[in-house]
Coordinates of C-alpha atoms in Angstrom, one line a residue:
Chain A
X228 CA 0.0 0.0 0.0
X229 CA 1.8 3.5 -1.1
X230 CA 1.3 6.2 1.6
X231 CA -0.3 9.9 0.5
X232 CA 1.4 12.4 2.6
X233 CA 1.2 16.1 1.3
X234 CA 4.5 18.1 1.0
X235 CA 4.8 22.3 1.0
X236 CA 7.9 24.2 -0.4
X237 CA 7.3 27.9 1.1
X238 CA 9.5 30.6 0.6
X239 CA 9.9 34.1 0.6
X240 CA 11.4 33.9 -2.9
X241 CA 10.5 31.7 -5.8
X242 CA 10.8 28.6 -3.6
X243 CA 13.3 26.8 -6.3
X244 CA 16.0 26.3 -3.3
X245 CA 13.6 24.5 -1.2
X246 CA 12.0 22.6 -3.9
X247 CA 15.5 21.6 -4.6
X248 CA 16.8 19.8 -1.6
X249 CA 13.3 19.0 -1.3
X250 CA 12.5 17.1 -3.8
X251 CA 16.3 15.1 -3.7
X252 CA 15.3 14.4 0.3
X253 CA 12.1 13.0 -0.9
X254 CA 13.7 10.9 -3.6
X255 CA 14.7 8.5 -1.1
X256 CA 11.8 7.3 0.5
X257 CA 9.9 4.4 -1.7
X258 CA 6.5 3.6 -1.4
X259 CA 5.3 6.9 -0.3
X260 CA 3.1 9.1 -2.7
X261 CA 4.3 13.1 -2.6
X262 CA 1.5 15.3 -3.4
X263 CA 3.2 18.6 -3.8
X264 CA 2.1 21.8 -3.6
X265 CA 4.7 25.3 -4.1
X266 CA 3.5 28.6 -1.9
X267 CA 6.5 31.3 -3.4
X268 CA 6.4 34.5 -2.7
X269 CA 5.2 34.7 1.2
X270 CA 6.9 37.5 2.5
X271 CA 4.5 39.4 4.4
X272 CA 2.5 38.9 7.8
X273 CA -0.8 38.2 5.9
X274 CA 0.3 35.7 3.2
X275 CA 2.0 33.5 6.0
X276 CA -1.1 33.5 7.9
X277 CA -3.2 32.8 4.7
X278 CA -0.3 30.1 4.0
X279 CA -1.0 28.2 7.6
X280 CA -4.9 28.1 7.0
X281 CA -3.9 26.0 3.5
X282 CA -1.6 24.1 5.4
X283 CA -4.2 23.2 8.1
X284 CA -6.9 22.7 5.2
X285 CA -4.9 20.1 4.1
X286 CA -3.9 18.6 7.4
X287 CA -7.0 18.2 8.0
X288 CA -8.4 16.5 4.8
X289 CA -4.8 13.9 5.0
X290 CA -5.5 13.3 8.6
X291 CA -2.0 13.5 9.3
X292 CA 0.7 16.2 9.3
X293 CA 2.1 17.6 6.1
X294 CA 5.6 18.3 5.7
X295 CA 6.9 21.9 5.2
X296 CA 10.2 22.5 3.5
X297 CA 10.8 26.6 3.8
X298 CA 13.7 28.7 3.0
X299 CA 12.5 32.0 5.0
X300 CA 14.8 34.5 6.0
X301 CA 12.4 36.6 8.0
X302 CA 12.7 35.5 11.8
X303 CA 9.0 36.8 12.0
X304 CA 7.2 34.8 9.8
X305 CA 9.6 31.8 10.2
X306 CA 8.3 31.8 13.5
X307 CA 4.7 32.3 12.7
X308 CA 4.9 29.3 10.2
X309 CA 6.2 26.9 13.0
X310 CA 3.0 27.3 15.2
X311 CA 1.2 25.5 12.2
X312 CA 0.4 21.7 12.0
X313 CA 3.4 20.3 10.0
X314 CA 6.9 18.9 10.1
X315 CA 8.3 22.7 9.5
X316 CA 12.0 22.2 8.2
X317 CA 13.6 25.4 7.4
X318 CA 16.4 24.6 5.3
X319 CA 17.8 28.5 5.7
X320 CA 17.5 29.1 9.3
X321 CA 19.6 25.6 10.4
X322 CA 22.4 26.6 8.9
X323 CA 22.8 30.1 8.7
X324 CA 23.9 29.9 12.8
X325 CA 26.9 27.8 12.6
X326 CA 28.2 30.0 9.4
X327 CA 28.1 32.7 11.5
X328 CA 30.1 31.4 14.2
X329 CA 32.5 30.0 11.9
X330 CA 33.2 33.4 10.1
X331 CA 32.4 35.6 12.7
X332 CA 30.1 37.5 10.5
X333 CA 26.2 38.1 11.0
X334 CA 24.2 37.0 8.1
X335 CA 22.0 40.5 6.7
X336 CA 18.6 38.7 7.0
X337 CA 17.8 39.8 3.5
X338 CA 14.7 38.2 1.9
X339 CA 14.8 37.0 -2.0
X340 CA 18.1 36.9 -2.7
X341 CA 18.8 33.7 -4.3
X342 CA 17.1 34.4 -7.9
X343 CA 16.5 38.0 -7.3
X344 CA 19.6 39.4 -8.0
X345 CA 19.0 40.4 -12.5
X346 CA 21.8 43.4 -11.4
X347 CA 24.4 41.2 -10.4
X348 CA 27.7 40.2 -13.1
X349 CA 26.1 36.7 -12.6
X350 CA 22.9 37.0 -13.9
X351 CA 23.9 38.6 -16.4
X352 CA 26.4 36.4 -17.5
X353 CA 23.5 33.8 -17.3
X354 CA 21.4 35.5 -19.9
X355 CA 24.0 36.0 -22.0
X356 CA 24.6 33.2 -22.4
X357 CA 21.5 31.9 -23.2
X358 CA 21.5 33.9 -26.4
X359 CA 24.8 33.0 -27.2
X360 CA 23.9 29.4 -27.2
X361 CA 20.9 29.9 -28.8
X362 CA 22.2 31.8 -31.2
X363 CA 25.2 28.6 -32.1
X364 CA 22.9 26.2 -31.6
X365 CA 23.1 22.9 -34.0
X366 CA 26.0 24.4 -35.9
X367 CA 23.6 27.3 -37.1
X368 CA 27.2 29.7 -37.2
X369 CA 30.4 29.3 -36.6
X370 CA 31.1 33.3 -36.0
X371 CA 32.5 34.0 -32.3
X372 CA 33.1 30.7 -31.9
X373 CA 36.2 32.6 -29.9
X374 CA 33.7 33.5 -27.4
X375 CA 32.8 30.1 -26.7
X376 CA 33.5 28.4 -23.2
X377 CA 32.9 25.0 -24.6
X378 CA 31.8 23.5 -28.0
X379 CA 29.5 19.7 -27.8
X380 CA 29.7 17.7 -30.8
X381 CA 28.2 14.5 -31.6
X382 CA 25.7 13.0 -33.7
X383 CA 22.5 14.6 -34.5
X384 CA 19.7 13.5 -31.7
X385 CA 22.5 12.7 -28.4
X386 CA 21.7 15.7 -26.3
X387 CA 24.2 18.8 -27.2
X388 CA 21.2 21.0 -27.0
X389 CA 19.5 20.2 -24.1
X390 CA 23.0 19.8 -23.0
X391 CA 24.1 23.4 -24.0
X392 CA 21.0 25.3 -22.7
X393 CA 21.0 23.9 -19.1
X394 CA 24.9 24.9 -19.0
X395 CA 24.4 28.3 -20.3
X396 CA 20.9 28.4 -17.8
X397 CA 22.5 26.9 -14.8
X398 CA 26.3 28.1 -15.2
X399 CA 26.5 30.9 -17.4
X400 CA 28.8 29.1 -19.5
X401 CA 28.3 29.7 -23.2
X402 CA 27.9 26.7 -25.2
X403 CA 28.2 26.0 -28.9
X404 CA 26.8 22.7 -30.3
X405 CA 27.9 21.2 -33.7
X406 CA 26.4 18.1 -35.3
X407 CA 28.7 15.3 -36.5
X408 CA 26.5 14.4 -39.5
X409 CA 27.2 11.9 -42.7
X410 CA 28.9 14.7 -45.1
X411 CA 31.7 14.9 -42.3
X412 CA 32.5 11.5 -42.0
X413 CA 33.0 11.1 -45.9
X414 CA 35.2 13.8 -45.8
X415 CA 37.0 12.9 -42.6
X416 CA 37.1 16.0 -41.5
X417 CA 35.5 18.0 -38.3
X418 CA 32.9 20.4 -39.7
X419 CA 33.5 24.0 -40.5
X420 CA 36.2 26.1 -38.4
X421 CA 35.7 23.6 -35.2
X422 CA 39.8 22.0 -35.8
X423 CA 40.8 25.9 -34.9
X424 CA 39.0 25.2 -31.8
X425 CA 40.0 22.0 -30.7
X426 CA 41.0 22.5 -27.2
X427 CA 37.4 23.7 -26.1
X428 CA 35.3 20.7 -28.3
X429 CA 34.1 18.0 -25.7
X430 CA 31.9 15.1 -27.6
X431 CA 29.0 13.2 -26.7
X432 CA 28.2 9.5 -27.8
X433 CA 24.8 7.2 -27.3
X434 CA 24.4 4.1 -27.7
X435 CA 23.0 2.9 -31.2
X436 CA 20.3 0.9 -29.8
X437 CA 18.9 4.6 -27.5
X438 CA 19.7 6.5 -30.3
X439 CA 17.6 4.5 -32.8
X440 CA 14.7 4.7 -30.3
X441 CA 15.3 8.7 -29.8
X442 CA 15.1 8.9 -33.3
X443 CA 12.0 6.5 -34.5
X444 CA 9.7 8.7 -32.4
X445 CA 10.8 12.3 -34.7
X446 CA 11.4 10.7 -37.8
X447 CA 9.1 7.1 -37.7
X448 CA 10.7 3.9 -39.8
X449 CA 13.0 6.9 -41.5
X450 CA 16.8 5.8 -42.4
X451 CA 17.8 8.0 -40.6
X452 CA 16.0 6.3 -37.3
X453 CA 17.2 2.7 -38.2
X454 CA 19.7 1.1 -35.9
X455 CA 22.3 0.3 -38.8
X456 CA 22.1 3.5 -39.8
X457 CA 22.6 4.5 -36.0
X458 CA 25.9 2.4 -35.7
X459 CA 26.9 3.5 -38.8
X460 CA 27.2 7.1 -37.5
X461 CA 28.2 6.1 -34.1
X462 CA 30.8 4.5 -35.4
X463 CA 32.1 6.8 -37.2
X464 CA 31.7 9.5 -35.1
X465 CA 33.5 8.1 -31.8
X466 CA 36.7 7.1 -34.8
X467 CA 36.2 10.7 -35.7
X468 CA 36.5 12.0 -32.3
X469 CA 39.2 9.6 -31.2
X470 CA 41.4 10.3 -34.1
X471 CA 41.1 14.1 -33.5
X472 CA 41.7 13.4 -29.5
X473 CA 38.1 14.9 -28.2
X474 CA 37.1 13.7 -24.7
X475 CA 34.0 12.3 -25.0
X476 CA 31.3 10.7 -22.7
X477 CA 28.3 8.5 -23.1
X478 CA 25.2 10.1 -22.8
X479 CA 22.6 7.2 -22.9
X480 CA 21.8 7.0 -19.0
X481 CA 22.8 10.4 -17.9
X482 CA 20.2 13.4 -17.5
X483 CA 21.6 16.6 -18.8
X484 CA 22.8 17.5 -15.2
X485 CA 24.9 14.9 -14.9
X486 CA 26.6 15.8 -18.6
X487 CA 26.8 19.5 -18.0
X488 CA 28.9 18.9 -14.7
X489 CA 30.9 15.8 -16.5
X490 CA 31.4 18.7 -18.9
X491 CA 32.7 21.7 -16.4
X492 CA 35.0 19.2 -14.7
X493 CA 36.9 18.3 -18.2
X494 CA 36.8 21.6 -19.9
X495 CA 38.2 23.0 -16.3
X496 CA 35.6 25.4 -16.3
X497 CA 34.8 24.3 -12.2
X498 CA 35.3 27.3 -10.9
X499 CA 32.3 28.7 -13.4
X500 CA 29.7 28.6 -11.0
X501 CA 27.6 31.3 -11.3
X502 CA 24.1 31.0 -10.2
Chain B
X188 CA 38.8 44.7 4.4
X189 CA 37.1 42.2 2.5
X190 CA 37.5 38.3 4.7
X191 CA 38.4 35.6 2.0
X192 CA 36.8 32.1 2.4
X193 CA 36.4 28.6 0.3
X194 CA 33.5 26.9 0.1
X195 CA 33.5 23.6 -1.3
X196 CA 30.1 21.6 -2.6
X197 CA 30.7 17.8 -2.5
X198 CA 28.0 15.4 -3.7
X199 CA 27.9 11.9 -4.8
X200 CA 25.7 13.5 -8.2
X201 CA 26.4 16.2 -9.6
X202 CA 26.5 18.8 -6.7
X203 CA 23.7 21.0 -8.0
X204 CA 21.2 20.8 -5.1
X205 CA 24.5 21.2 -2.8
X206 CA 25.2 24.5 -5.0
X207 CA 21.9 25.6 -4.5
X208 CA 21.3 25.9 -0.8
X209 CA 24.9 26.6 -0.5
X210 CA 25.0 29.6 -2.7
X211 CA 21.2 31.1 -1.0
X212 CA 23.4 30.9 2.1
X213 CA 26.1 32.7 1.2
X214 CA 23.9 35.5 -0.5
X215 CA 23.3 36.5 3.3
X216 CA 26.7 37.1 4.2
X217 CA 28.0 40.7 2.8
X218 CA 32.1 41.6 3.1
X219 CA 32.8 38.1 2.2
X220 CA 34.3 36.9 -0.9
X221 CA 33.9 33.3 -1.5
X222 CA 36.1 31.2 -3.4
X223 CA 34.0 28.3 -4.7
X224 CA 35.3 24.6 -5.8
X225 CA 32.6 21.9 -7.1
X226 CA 34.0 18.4 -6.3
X227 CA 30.6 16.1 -7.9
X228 CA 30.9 12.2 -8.2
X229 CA 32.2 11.7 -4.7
X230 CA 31.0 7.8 -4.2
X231 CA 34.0 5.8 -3.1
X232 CA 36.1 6.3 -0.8
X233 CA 39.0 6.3 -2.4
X234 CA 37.7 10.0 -3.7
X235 CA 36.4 10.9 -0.5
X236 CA 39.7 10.6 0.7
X237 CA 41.1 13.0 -2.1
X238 CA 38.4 15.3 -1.5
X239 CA 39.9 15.1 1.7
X240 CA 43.2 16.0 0.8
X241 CA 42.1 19.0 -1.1
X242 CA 40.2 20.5 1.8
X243 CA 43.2 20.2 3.9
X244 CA 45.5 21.9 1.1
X245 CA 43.0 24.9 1.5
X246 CA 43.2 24.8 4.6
X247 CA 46.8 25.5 5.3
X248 CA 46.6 27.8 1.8
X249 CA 44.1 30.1 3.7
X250 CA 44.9 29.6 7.3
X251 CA 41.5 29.0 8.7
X252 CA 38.6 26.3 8.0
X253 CA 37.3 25.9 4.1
X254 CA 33.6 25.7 4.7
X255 CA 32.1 22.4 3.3
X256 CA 28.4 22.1 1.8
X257 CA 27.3 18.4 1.2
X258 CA 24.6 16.3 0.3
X259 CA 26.7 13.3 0.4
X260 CA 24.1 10.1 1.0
X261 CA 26.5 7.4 2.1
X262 CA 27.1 7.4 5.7
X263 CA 30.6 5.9 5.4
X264 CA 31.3 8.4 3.3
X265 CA 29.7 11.6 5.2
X266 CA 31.6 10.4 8.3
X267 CA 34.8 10.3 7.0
X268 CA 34.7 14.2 5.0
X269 CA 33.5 15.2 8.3
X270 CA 37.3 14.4 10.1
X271 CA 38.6 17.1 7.0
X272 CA 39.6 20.1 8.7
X273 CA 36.5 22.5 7.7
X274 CA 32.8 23.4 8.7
X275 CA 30.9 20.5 7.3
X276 CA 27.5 20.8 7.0
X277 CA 25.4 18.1 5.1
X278 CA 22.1 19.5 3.9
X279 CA 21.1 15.9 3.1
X280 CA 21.5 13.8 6.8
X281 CA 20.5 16.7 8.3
X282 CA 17.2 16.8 7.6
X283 CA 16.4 12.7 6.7
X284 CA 16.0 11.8 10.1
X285 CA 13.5 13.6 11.0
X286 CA 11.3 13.2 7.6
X287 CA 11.8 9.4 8.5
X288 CA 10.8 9.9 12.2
X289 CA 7.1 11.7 11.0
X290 CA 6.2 9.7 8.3
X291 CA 7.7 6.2 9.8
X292 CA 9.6 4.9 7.0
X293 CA 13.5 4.5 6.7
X294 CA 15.0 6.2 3.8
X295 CA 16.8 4.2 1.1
X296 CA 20.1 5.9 1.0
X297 CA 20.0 5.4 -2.7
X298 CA 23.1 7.7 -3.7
X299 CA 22.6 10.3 -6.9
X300 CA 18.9 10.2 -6.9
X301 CA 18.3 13.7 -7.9
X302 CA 19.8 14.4 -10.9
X303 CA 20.8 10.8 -12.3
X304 CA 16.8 9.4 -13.1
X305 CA 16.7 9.4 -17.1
X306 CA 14.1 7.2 -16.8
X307 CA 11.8 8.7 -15.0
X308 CA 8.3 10.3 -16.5
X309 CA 9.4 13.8 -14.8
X310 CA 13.0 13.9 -16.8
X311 CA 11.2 12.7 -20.0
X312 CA 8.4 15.2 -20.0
X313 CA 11.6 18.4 -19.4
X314 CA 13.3 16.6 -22.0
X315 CA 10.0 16.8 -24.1
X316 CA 8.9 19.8 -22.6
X317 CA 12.6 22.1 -24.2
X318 CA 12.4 20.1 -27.4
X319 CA 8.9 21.8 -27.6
X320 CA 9.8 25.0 -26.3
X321 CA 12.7 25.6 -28.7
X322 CA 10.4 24.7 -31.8
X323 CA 7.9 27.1 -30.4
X324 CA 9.8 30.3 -30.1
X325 CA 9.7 33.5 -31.1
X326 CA 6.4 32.8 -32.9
X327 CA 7.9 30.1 -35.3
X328 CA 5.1 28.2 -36.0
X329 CA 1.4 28.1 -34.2
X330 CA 1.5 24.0 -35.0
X331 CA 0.4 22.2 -31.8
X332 CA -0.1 25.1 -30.1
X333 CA -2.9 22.7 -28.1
X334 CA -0.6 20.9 -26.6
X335 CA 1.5 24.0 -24.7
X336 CA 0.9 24.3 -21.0
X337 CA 1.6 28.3 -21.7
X338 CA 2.0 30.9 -24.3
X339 CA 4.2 33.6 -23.6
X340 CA 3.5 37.0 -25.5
X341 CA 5.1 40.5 -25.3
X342 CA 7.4 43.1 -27.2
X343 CA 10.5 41.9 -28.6
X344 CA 13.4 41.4 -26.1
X345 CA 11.1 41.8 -23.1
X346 CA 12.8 38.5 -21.4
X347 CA 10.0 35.7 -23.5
X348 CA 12.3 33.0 -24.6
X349 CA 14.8 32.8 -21.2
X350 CA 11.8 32.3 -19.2
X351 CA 10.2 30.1 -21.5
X352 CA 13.2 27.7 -21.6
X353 CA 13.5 27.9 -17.7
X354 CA 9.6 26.9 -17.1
X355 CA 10.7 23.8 -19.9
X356 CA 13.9 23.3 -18.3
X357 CA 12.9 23.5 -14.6
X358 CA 9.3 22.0 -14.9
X359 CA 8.8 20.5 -18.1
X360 CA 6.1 23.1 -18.7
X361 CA 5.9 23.2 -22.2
X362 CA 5.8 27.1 -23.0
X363 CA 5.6 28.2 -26.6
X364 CA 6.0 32.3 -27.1
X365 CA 5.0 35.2 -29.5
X366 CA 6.6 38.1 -30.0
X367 CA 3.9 41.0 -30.3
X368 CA 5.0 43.6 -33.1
X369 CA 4.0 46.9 -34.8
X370 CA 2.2 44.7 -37.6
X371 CA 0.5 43.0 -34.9
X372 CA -0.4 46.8 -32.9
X373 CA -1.7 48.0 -36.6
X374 CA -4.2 45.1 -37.5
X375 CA -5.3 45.9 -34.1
X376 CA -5.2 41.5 -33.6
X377 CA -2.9 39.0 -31.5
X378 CA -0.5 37.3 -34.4
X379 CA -1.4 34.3 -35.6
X380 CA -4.4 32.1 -34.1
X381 CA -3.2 32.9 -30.7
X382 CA -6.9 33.9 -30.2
X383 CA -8.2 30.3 -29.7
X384 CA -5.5 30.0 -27.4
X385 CA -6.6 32.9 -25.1
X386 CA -6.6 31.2 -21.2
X387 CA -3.1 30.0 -22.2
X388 CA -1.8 33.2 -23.1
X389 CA 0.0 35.4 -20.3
X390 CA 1.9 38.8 -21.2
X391 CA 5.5 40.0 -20.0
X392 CA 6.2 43.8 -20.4
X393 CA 8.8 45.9 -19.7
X394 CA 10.0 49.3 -18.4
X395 CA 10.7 51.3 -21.8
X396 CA 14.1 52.4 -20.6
X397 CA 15.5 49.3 -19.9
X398 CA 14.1 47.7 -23.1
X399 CA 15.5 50.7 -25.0
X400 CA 19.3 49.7 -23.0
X401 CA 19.0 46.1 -23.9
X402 CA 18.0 46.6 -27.5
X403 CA 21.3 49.4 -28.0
X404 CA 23.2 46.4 -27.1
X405 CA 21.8 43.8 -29.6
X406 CA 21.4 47.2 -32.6
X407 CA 23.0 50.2 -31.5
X408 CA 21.5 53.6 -33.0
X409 CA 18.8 51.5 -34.6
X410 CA 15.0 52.7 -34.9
X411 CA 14.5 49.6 -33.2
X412 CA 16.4 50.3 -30.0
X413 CA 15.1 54.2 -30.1
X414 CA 13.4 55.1 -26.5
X415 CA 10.5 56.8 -28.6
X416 CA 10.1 53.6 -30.1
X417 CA 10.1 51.1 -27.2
X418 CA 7.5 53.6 -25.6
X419 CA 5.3 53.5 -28.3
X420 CA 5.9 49.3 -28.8
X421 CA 5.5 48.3 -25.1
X422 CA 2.2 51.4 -25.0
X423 CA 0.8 49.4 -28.1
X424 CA 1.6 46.2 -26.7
X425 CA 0.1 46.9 -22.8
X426 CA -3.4 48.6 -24.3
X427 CA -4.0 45.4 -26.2
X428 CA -3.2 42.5 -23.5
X429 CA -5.1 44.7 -21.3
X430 CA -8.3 44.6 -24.2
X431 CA -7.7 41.2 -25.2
X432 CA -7.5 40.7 -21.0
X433 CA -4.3 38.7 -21.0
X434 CA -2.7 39.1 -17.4
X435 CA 1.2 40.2 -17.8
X436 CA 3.7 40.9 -15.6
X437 CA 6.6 43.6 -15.8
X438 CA 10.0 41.7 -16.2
X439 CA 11.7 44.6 -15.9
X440 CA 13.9 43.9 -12.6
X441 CA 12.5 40.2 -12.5
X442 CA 14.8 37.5 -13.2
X443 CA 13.7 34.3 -15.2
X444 CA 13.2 32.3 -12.0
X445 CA 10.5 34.6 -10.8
X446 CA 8.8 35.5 -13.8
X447 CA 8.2 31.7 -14.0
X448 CA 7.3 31.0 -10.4
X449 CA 4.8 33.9 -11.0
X450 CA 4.0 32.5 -14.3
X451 CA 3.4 29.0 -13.0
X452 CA 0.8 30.6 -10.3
X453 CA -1.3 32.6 -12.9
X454 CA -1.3 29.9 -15.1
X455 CA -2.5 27.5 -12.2
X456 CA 0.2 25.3 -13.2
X457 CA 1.8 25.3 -9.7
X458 CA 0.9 21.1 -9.2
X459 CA 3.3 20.7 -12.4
X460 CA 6.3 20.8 -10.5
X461 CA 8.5 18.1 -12.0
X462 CA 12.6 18.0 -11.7

């Protein structure tokens, strides 16, 4: 029997922090069904209190506590939240004390700071980008590929776009994505300007079997979906990128999360964490 | 005087949830500059112990405690980063006991649950949800414009596809946009057959100024970027989402994770919350 237990992720903010370690925290229980619900925004007196009567609504209707994830800054309505009927974990307030006493420096208390910051170097190194990768996505230039922090290649369909966005979204790091396609293999060659680049290319690979399955549901019983034609191109893509030295990875079980950091740890962009 | 610290994030995924909290945290501490490393992957102990090693070269380097943010699942592996010379704190233990106390069920410890499920319906509906998104930008086509959860509209450059590929990237809310443009304002009609899609349609404006600034920068000394001209665009653009009734928001000094928390809340899409 799978359990119903309601979760809230409250916040002063958007609530993405606490949704965050939220979510992975509830990832490890089995056999329990989340019903989640997302209350942003609560940053006066009035919406906390209208915040509690939801939470009692629905502690009612469960029978049983919810749980309340929160990052909220404000003492005040941190406070207020704890008096209603929930597991009330403030993810901000636990460990904002021991910082302090480690760097001997009071914390300013200052609400919606996390994704509220469009002035700061960061953001806008974020948005930019964004358009940047947009802007070289799927080999559509090669101008500025100077500019670029990193440069995915690999056959069409193994994730350099989804790849490239979060990157650029999540770390400011502006991506340029280049198909390895049939014409390229013929003429054993890396396509356009890329060789000039070389030392910022990373590849990815799939395996033909994924691929073929990626591709049968854009394309259905196309060529271009059928698994020889898929280990054709694999093929010759990984001999491409081995002969030319590229670093590549397998993308076939790993989300884009998992590629974008397997990515910043091999380019040596690390220390580009801006977010 | 600006105080110097390093923070490290150490996961057994990818470190993104650690990054998360860890950087909110830090946003509360002013006079500080913080040196960040990302160490991701850390699941054996023969890396623990490196990450180890690393900490305590910081250590000495700086002369006081590096302060470490972890979501490490492992308890073997938790217990031994915690004999490293630094602050430790592990957003992840900290807060699993008592989840497992309320709801009575023991956690699985399963390491790199949170960004490392491929397979799960939530990772294939962002994965779905940016493939969508990118064929439905800037007014590309109005195909399958049933199937979008949302349909951004606005003046050009008012901040439509950035927060339409973070509500894809971030929920796997499918969110197709139009821009709104003088040939749109002079037919006095929403472009395309946007009208049958009204309850999905929500509006972003902006302040003229600032969409003046950002247009200079894409095409300096342009009509185009001319304050007279963003006035009149974003004047045009305001008097008919307000007579079509089309509830916007000004993204002026919003960044894309607030316009699409709000978003998500007019749209009544909050329940999607999938990543």
């Amino acid at each position: 029997m799978t359990t119903k237990r309601t979760v809230f992720f409250i916040s002063d903010g958007t609530g993405i922090t606490a949704e965050s370690l939220g979510h992975s925290l509830l990832s490890q229980f089995e056999g329990v069904e989340w019903i989640k619900q997302r209350i942003p925004f609560i940053n006066t007196r009035e919406k906390a209190l209208e915040a509690i009567q939801r939470i009692e609504a629905v502690a009612e209707r469960d029978g049983c506590c919810p749980i309340v994830f929160t990052t909220l800054v404000d003492e005040e309505i941190s406070t207020l939240l704890e008096e209603a009927p929930a597991l009330c974990l403030n993810f901000f307030k636990t460990f904002v004390a021991p910082i302090e006493a480690e760097i001997n420096i009071k914390s300013n208390h200052t609400v919606g700071r996390t994704h509220g910051r469009t002035d700061s170097s960061d953001y806008k190194n974020r948005i930019e980008a964004i358009n940047y990768t947009l802007a070289h996505d799927d080999g559509i230039t090669d101008r500025d590929l100077s500019q670029a922090d990193v440069i995915l290649v690999g056959v069409s369909r193994c994730g350099k776009t989804p790849t490239s966005l979060y990157l650029a979204m999540q770390y400011g790091v502006k991506a340029a994505n280049f198909p390895l396609i049939p014409e390229d293999f013929d003429r054993g060659m890396l396509p356009g300007t890329l060789k000039e680049h070389k030392a910022k290319l990373f590849g990815l690979t799939i395996q033909p079997e994924r691929l073929a399955q990626i591709r049968e549901e854009r394309r259905p019983n196309s060529k271009y979906a059928s698994l020889a034609n898929c280990r054709a191109e694999v093929s010759d893509a990984e001999k491409m990128m081995r002969r030319e030295g590229i670093h590549w990875l397998d993308s076939s079980t790993k989300s884009i999360e998992e590629i974008s950091t397997t990515v910043l740890q091999e380019i040596r962009l690390d220390s580009k964490a801006s977010f």
